[in-house]
Coordinates of C-alpha atoms in Angstrom, one line a residue:
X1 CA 102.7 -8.7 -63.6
X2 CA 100.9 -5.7 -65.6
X3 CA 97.6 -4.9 -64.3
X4 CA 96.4 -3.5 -67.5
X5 CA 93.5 -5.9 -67.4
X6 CA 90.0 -5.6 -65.4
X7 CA 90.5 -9.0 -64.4
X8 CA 94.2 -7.9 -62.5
X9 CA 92.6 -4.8 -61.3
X10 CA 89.9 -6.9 -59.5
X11 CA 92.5 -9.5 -58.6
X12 CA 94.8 -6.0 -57.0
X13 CA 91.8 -5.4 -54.8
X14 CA 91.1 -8.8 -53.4
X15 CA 94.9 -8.8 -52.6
X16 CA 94.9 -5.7 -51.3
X17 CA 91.7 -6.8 -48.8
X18 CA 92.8 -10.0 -48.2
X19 CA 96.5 -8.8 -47.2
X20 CA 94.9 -5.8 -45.1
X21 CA 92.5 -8.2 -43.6
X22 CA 95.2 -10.6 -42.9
X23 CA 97.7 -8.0 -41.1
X24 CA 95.1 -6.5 -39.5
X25 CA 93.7 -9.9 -37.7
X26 CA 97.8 -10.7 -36.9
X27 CA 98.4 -7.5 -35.1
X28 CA 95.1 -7.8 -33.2
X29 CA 95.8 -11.2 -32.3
X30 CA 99.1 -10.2 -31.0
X31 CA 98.2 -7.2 -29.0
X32 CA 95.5 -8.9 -27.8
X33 CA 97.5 -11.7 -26.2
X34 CA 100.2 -9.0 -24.8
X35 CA 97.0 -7.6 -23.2
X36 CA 95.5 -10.7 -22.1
X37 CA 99.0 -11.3 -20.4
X38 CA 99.1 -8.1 -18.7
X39 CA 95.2 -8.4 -17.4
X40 CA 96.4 -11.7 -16.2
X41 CA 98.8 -10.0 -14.4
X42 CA 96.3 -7.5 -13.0
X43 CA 94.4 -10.4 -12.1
X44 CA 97.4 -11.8 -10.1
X45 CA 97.4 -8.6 -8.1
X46 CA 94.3 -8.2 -7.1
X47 CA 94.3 -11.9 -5.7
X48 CA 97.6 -10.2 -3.7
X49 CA 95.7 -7.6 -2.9
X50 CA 92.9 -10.3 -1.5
X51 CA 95.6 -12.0 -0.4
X52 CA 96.9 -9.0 2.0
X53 CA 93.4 -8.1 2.9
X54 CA 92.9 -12.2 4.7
X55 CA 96.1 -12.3 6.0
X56 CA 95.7 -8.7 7.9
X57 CA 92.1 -10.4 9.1
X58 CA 93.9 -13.6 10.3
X59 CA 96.4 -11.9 11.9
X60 CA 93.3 -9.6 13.9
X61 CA 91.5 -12.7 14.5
X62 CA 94.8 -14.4 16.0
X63 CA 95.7 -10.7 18.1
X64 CA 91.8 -11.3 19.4
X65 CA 91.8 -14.6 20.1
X66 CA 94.8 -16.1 20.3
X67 CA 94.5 -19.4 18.2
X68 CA 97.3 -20.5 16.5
X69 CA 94.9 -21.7 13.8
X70 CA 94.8 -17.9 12.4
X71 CA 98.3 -18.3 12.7
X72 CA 98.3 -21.3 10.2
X73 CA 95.7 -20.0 7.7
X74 CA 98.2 -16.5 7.6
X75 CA 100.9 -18.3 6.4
X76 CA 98.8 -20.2 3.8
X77 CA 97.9 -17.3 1.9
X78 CA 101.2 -15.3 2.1
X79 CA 102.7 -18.9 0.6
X80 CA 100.4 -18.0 -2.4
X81 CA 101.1 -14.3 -1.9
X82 CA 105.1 -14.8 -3.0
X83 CA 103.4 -17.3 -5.2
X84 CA 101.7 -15.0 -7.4
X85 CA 104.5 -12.7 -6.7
X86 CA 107.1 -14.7 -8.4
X87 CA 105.0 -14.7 -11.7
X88 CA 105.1 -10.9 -11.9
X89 CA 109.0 -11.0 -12.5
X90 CA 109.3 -12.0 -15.8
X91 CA 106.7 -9.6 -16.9
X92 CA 108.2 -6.8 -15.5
X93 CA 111.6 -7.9 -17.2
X94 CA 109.6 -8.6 -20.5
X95 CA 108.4 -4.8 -20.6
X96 CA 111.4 -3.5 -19.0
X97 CA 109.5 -2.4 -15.4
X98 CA 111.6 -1.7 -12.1
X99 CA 112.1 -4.9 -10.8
X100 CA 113.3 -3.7 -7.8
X101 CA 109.6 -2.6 -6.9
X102 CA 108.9 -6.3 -6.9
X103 CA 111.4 -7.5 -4.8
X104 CA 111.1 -4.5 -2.7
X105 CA 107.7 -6.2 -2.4
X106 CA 108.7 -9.6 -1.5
X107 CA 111.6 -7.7 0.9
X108 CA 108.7 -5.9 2.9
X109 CA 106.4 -9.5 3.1
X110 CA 108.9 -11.2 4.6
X111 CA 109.7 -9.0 7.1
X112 CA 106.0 -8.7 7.7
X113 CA 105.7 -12.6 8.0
X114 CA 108.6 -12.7 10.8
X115 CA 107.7 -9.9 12.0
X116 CA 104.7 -12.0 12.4
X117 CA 106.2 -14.9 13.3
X118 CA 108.1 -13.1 16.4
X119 CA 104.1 -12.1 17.8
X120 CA 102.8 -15.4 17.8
X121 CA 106.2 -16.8 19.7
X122 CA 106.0 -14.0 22.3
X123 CA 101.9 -14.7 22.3
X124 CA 102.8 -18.5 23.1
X125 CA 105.9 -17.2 25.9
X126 CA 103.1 -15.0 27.5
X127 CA 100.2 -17.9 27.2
X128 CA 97.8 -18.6 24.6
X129 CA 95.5 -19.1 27.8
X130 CA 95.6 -19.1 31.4
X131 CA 96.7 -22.0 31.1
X132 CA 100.1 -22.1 28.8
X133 CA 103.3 -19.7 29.1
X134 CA 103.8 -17.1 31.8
X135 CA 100.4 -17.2 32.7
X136 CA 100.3 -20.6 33.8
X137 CA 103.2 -20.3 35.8
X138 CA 102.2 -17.0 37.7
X139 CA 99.1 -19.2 38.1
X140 CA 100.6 -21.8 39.5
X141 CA 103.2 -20.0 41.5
X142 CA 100.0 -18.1 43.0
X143 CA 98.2 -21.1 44.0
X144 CA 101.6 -22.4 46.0
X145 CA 102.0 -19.3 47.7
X146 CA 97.8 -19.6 48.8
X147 CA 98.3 -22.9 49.9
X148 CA 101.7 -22.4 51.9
X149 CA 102.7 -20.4 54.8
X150 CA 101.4 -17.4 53.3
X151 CA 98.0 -18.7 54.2
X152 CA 98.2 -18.3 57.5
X153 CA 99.2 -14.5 57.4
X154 CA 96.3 -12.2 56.7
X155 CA 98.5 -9.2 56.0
X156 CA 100.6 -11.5 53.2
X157 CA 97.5 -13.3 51.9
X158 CA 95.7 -10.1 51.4
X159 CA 99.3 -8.3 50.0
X160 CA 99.1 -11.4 47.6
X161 CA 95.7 -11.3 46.3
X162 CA 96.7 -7.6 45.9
X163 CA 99.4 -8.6 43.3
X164 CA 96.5 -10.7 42.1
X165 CA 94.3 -8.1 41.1
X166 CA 97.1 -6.2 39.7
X167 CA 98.4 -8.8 37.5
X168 CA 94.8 -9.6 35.5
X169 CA 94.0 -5.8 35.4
X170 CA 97.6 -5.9 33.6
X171 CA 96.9 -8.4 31.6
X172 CA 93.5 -7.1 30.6
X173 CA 94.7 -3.1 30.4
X174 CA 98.3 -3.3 30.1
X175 CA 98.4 0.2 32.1
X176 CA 101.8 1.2 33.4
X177 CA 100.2 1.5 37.2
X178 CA 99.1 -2.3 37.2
X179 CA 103.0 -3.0 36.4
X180 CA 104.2 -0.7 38.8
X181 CA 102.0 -1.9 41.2
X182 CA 102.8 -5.3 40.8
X183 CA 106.5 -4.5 41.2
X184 CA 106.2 -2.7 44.1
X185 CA 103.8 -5.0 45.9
X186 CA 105.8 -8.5 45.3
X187 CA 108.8 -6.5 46.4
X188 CA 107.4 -5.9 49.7
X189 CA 106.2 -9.2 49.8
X190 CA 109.6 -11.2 49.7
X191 CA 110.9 -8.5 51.6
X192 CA 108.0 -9.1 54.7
X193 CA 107.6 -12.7 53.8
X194 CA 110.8 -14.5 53.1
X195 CA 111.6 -16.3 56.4
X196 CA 112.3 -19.6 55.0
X197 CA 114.7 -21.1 52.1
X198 CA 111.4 -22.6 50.4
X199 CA 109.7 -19.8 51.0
X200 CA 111.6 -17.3 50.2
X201 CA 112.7 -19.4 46.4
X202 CA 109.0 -19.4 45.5
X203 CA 108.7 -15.6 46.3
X204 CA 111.5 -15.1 44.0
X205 CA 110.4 -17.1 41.2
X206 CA 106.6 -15.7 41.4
X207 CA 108.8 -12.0 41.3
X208 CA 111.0 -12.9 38.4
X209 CA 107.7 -14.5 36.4
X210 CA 106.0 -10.9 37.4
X211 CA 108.9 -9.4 35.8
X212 CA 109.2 -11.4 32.7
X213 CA 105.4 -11.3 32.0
X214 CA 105.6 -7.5 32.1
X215 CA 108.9 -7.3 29.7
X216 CA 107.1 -9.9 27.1
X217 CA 104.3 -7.5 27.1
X218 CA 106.6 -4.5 26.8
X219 CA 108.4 -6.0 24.4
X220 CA 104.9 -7.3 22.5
X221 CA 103.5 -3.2 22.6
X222 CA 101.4 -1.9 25.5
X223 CA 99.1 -0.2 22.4
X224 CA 98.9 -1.1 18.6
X225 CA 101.5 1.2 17.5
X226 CA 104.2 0.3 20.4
X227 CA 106.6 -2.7 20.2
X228 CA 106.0 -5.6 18.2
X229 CA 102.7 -4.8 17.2
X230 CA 103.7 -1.3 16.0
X231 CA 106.5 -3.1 14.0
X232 CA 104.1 -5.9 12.8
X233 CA 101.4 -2.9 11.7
X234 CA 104.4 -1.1 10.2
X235 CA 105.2 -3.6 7.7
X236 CA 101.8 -4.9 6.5
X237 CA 101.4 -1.0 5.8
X238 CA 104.5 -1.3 3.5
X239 CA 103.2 -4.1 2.0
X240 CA 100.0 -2.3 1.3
X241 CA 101.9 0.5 0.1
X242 CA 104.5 -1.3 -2.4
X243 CA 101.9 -3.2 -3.7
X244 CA 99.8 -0.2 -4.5
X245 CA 103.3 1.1 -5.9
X246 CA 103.9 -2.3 -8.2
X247 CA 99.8 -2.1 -9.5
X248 CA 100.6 1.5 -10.7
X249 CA 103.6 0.3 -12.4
X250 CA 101.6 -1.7 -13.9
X251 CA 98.6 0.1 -15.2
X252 CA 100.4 2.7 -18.0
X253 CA 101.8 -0.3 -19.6
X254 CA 97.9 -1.9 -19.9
X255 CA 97.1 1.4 -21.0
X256 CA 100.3 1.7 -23.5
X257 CA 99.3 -1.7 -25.2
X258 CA 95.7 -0.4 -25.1
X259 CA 97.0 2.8 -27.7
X260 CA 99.1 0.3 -29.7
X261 CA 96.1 -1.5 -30.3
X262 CA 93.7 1.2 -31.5
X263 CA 96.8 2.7 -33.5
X264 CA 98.1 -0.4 -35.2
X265 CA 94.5 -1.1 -35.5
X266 CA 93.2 2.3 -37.7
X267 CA 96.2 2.8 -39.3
X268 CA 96.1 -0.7 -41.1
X269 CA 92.5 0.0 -41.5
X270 CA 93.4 3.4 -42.9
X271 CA 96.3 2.3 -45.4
X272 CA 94.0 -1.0 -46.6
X273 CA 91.3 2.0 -47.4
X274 CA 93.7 4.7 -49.1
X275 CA 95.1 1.5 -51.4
X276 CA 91.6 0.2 -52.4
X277 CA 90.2 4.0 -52.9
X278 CA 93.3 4.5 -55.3
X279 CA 93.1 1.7 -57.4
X280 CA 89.2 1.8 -57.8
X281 CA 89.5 5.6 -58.7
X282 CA 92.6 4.8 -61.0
X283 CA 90.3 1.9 -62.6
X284 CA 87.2 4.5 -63.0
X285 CA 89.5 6.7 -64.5
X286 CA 90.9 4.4 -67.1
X287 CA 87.2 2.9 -68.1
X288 CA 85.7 6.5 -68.4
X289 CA 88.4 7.1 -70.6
X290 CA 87.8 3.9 -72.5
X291 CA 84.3 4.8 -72.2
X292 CA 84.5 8.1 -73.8
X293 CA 87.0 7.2 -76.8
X294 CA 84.3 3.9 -77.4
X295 CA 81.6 6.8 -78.0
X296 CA 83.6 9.2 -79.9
X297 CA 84.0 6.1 -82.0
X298 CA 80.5 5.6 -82.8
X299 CA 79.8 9.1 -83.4
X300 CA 82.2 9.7 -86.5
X301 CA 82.0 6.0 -87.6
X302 CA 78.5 7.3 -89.4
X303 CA 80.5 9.8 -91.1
X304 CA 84.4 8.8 -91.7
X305 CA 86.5 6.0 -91.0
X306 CA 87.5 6.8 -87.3
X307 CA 90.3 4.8 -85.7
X308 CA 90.5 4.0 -82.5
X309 CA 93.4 4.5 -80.4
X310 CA 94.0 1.5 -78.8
X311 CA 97.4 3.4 -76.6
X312 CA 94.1 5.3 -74.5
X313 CA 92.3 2.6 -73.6
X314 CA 93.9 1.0 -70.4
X315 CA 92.4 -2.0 -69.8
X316 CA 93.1 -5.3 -72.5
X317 CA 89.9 -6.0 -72.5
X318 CA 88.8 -3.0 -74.0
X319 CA 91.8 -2.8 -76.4
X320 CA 91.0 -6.3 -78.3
X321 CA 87.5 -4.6 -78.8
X322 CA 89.1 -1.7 -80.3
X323 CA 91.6 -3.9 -82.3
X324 CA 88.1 -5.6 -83.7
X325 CA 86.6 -2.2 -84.3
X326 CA 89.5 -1.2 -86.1
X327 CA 89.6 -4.2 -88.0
X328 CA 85.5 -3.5 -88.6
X329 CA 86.3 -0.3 -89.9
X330 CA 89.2 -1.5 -92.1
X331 CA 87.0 -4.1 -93.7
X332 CA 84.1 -1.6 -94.5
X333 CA 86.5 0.9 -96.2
X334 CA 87.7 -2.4 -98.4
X335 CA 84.5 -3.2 -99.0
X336 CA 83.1 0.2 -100.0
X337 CA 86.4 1.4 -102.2
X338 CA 85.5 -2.2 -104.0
X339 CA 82.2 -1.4 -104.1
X340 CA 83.1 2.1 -105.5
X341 CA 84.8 0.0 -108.2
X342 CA 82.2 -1.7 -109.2
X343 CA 80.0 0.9 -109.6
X344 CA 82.2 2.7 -112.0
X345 CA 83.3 0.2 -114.2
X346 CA 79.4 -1.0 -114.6
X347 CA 78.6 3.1 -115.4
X348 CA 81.7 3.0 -117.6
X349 CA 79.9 -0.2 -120.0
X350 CA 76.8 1.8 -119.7
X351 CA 78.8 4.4 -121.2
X352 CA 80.3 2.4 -124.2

């Protein structure tokens, strides 16, 4: 197709704006649902991020007060933590991200839900109240003891409620001398106090209950960063860190798609613009030509039979004008030279 007409230059133009219109709204369209896809994403981790934050207070409110309904409500949300976690796989394959950041991730929340797991089960060994675990039994073992021989021994009853008050200042404290205390004191007392078989097994056992309520709490961490606890802390620290780590990751990609866009975006704008500029110049050009050889036309049409070239006009429109105008001129010139004729045969009779 020639576009040697005004009517195909006009039709060029819409083309040209409807085409750059047309790519321009695709390539938006696209980027924008890569980007809407990776804010989704973002989305997902700043639930996790939630997500972390109510589990850590769950797992507080369980450390304060010992309900395993904290316990319960922590493993809820870290169910819908590795939830969301399994949707940010396929993104990071998609854009070719270290995948090993997210299983690193899901490596570190597991250990921090066993790790978890082992505090509540030492919690319930130790007693969830006075009245469950290691507690109950010292309790009750306690109570035998006051109700049995030991009674009717001031020394041994007051030895005993000794190793009383030493075992709930260890449980409240958990201080080193409460334990050593304890050990030393329900030593002497099955050593002073053991005279008969009955006796002398419920000593034991109340000793060996002593011992394994200060090994759980050894073992569960006389402070926050000892034991259990310190493990516990340990990992929902790395789970705070990786997931800081994976959110990085994350954010130079949003930003990458983010450039594309505004790239993409200007330089079909641009190219759209350059295309349109060129052909509307190239069509001024071409009618100012046609313009100007229209005027030259009419100028020395007065005074000599000027033909227009119709190679210099351009546009088809303007050249079946000038095929008229030629044809215009043509016919005067006939008609004058016949004219012309006329006049000199009639002046030639006048003559005769």
């Amino acid at each position: 197709m020639k576009f040697d007409s005004i009517k195909s230059r006009l039709v060029l133009m819409t083309l040209v704006c409807v085409i750059g219109m047309g790519v321009l709204v695709v390539s938006q369209h696209y980027f924008t649902q890569r980007l809407i896809g990776l804010h989704q994403q973002r989305d997902v981790l700043l639930r996790m991020g939630q997500d972390l934050l109510q589990m850590r207070r769950h797992e507080k409110d369980f450390l304060l007060r010992h309900e395993t309904v904290y316990y319960d409500k922590f493993l809820e949300r870290s169910y819908e933590f590795k939830g969301r976690l399994t949707t940010l796989v396929p993104l990071f394959n998609e854009y070719r991200l270290p995948v090993a950041d997210v299983e690193s991730l899901s490596s570190s929340m597991e250990a921090y839900s066993g790790t978890f797991r082992q505090v509540v089960s030492l919690q319930e060994r130790i007693g969830l109240t006075q009245n469950d675990g290691l507690r109950a039994r010292i309790t009750e073992l306690e109570n035998t003891l006051d109700e049995g021989q030991l009674a009717q021994d001031s020394q041994a009853s007051e030895l005993l409620t000794n190793i009383q008050l030493a075992t709930r200042n260890y449980q409240i404290n958990q201080e080193g001398v409460y334990a050593r205390q304890m050990m030393t004191l329900s030593e002497r007392l099955v050593a002073e106090n053991g005279g008969t078989a009955l006796l002398n097994g419920t000593l034991v056992q109340y000793r060996e209950a002593l011992l394994q309520l200060v090994d759980a709490f050894t073992t569960y961490g006389v402070t926050h960063n000892e034991g259990l606890r310190g493990e516990f802390r340990q990992s929902a620290h790395n789970v705070e860190t990786q997931l800081r780590g994976v959110d990085a990751a994350l954010q130079p990609m949003i930003e990458q798609q983010e450039a594309k866009v505004r790239i993409y975006s200007l330089s079909i704008a641009a190219l759209t613009s350059v295309v349109l500029i060129l052909v509307l110049i190239k069509s001024f050009a071409t009618f100012h030509r046609a313009f100007v050889n229209f005027l030259t036309f009419f100028y020395r049409c007065k005074r000599q039979y000027q033909m227009i070239d119709t190679r210099k006009l351009g546009f088809a429109e303007l050249k079946s004008l000038a095929e008229l105008a030629n044809e215009m001129v043509e016919s005067k010139r006939d008609i004058e030279a016949r004219l012309a004729s006329v006049e000199a045969e009639l002046a030639n009779k006048k003559a005769s």
